[in-house]
Coordinates of C-alpha atoms in Angstrom, one line a residue:
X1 CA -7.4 9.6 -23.4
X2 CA -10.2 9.4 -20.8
X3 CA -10.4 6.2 -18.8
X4 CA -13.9 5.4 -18.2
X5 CA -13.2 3.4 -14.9
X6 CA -15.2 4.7 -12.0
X7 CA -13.1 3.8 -9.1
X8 CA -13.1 5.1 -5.6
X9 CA -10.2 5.6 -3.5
X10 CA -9.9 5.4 0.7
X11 CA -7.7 7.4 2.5
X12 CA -7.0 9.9 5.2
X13 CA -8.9 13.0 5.7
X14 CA -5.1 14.6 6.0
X15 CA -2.3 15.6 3.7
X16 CA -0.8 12.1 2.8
X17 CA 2.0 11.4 0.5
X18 CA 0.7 7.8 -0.8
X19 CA -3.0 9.1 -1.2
X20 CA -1.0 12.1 -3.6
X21 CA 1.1 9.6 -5.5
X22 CA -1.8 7.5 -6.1
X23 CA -4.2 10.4 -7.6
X24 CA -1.0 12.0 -9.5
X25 CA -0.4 8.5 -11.1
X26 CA -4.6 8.2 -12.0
X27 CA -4.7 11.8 -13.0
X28 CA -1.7 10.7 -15.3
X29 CA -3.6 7.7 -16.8
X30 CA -6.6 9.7 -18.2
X31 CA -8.7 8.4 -15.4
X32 CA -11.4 11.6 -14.4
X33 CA -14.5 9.2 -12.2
X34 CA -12.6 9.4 -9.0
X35 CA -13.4 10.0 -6.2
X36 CA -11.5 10.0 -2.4
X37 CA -13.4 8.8 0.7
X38 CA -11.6 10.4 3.4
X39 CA -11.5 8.5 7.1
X40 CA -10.8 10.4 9.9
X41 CA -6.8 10.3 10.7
X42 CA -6.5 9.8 14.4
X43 CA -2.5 11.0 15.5
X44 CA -1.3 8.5 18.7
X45 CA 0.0 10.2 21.7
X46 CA 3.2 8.7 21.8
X47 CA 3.9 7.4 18.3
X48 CA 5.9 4.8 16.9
X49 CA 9.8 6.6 15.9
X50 CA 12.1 4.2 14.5
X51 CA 15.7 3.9 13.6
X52 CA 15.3 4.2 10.0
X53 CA 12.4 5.7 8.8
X54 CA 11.5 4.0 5.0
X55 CA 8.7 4.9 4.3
X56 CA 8.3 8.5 2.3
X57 CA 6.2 10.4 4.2
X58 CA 6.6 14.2 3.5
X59 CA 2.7 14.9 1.8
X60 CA 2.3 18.4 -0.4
X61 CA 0.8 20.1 2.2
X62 CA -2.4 20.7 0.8
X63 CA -5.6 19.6 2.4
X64 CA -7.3 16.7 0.8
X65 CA -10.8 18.2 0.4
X66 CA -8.4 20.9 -1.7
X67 CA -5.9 18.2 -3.8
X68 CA -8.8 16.7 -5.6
X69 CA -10.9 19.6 -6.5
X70 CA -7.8 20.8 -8.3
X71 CA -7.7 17.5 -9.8
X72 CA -11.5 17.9 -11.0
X73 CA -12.2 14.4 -8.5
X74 CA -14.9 14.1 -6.1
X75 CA -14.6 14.2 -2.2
X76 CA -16.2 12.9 0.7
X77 CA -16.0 12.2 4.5
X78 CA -16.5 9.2 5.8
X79 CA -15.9 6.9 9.2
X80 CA -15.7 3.2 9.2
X81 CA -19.3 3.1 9.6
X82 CA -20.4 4.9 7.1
X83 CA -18.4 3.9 4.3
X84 CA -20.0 0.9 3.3
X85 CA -23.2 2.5 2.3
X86 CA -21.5 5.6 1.1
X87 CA -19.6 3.0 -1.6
X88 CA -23.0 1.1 -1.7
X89 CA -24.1 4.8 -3.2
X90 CA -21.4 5.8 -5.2
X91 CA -21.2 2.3 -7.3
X92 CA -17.8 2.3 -8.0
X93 CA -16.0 -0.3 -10.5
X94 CA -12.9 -0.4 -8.4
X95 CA -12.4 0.1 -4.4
X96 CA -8.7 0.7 -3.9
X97 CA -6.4 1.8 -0.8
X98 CA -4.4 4.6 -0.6
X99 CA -4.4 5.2 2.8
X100 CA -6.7 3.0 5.8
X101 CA -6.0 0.6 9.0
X102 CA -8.3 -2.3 9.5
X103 CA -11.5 -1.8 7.6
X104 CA -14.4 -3.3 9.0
X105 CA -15.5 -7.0 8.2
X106 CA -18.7 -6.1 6.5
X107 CA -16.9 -3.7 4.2
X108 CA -14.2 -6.0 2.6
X109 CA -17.1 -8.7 2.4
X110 CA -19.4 -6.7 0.3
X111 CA -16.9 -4.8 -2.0
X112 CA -14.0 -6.0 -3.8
X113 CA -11.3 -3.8 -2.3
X114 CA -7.8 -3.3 -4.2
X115 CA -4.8 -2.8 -1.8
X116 CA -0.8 -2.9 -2.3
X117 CA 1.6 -4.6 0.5
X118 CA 5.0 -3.8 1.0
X119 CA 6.6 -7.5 1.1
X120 CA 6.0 -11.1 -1.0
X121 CA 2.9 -12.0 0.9
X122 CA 1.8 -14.8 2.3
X123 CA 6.5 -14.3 3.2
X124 CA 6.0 -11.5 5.1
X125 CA 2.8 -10.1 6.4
X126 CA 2.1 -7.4 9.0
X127 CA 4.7 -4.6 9.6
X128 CA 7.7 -3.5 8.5
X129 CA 7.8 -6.5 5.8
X130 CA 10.7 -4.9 4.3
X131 CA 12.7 -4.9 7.4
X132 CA 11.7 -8.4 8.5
X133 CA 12.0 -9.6 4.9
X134 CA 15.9 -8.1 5.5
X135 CA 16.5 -10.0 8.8
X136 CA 14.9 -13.0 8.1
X137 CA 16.6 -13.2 4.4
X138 CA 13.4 -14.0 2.4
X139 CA 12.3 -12.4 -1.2
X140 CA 11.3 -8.5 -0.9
X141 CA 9.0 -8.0 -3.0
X142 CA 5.3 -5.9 -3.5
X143 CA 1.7 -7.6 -3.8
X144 CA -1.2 -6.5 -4.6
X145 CA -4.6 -8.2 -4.2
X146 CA -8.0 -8.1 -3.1
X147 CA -8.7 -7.7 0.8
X148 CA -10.3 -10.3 3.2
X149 CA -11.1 -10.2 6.9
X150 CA -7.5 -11.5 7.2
X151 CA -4.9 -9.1 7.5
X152 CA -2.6 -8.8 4.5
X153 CA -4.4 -12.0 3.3
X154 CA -7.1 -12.1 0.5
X155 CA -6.5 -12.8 -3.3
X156 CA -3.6 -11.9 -5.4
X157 CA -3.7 -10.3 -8.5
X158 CA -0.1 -8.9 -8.9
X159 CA 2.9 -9.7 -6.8
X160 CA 7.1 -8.6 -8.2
X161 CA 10.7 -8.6 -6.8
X162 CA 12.2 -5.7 -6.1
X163 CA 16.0 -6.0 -7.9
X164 CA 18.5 -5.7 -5.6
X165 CA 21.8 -3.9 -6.8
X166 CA 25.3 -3.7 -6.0
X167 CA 25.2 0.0 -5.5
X168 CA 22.2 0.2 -3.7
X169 CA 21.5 1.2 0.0
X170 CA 18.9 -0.1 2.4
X171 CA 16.9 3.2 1.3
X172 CA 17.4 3.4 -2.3
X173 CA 15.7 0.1 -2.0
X174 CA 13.0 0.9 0.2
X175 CA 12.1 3.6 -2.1
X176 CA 12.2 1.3 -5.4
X177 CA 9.6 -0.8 -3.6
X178 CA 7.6 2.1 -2.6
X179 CA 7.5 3.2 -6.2
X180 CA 6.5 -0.3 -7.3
X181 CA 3.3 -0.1 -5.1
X182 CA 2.6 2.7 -6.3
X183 CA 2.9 2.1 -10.4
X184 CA 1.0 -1.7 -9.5
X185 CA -2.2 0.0 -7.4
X186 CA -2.5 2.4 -10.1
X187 CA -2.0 -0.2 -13.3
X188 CA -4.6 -3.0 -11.3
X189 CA -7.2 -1.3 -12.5
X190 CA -6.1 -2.3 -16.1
X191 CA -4.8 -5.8 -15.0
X192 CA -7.9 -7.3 -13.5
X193 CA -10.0 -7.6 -16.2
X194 CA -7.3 -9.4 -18.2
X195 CA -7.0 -12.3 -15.4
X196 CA -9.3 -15.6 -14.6
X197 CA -7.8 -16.6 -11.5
X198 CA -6.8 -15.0 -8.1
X199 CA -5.0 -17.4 -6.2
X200 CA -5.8 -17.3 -2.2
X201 CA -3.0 -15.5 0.0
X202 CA -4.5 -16.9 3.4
X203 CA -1.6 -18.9 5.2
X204 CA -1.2 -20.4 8.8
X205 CA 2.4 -20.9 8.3
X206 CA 3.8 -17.0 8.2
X207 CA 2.4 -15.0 11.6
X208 CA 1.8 -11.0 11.1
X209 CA 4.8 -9.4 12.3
X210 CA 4.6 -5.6 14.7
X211 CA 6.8 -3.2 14.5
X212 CA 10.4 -4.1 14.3
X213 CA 11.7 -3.8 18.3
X214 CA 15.0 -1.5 18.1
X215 CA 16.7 -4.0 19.4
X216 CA 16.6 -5.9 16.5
X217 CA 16.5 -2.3 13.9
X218 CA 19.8 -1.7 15.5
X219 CA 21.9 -4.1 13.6
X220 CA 19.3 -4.0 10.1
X221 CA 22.1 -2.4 8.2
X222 CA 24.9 -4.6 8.5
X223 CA 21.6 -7.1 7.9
X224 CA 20.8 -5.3 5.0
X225 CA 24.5 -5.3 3.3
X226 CA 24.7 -9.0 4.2
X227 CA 21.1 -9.9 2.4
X228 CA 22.6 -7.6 -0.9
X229 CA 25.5 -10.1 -0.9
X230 CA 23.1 -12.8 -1.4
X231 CA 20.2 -11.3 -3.2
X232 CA 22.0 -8.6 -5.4
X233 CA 21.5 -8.8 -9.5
X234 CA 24.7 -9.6 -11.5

């Protein structure tokens, strides 16, 4: 069945494993008026390597431009300041996230913009949430919700546990919630229209968090089997 849905996706204008997951799970669903806005991906000089890398990362390594004309979608480049009026153009029924940093201001005021975040917002916002939700033994969890000028902020419209396990590791869990983000981006499309409120997520009490120091990463998994003890399902 064709989903009629026109929705537009942002990512990087680079092989990137969400931004595939994303448009394999759409492609899936029947949906064919997509298309991917591509930002410029800018690689830091000295990046960020930490203890224990979570996050799946390893992309198909097939260039963007390439994945979605075999998927029959649309492509285009874009840059921060640009994007606004190329949505503006494209008229899209759904904006959602597969890959960005900090959009501009004007953008997430004059579209509604659908994006997932790896933690129980407003619990844990910034980085590494689930590492942070680990240390500082609160509810992991996955959230997705419109976007505001305040980071990991906005309105919900979805938010779930992960289920902790017995058997599980620190990564078997880190990849259940990745999973989740993926399966609730991809089925908000469906769940929006159903729903009459979006409660705010905008909170002074929980600070962004950076990057978790090393320091603190060094001693995460004795954290981690400590926080299943507590958390775990029967």
């Amino acid at each position: 069945m064709i989903n009629q849905s026109k929705i537009a996706v942002i990512s990087y204008n680079t092989p990137h494993r969400k931004t595939q997951d994303v448009l394999n799970g759409l492609k899936a669903k029947g949906y064919e008026k997509i298309k991917v806005f591509a930002l410029p991906f800018v690689q830091r000089e000295n990046p960020f390597k930490p203890i224990y890398q979570h996050r799946p990362s390893k992309a198909i390594e097939v260039e963007p431009i390439e994945f979605c004309k075999n998927f029959g979608y649309a492509f285009d480049l874009t840059t921060a300041e640009t994007l606004n009026e190329q949505l503006n153009d494209f008229e899209a029924d759904y904006v959602i996230i597969a890959g960005a940093g900090l959009l501009p201001d004007e953008l997430v005021e004059n579209h509604k913009i659908i994006n997932t975040h790896p933690g129980f917002l407003p619990l844990t916002r910034g980085l590494d949430s689930l590492k942070w939700a680990i240390t500082k033994d609160v509810k992991i969890g996955v959230t997705t919700h419109f976007v505001d000028t305040e980071a990991d902020a906005g309105f919900l419209i979805e938010q779930k546990l992960v289920p902790i396990y017995g058997n599980d590791t620190f990564h078997s869990v880190a990849y259940r919630q990745y999973e989740m983000e993926i399966e609730m981006l991809i089925n908000s499309v469906e769940l929006i229209p159903t729903l009459t409120d979006f409660k705010s997520l905008s909170s002074n009490e929980f600070e962004a968090t950076r990057r978790m120091p090393k320091a603190i990463e060094e001693s995460l998994m004795q954290a981690f089997e400590n926080y299943k003890q507590q958390f775990k399902v029967d």
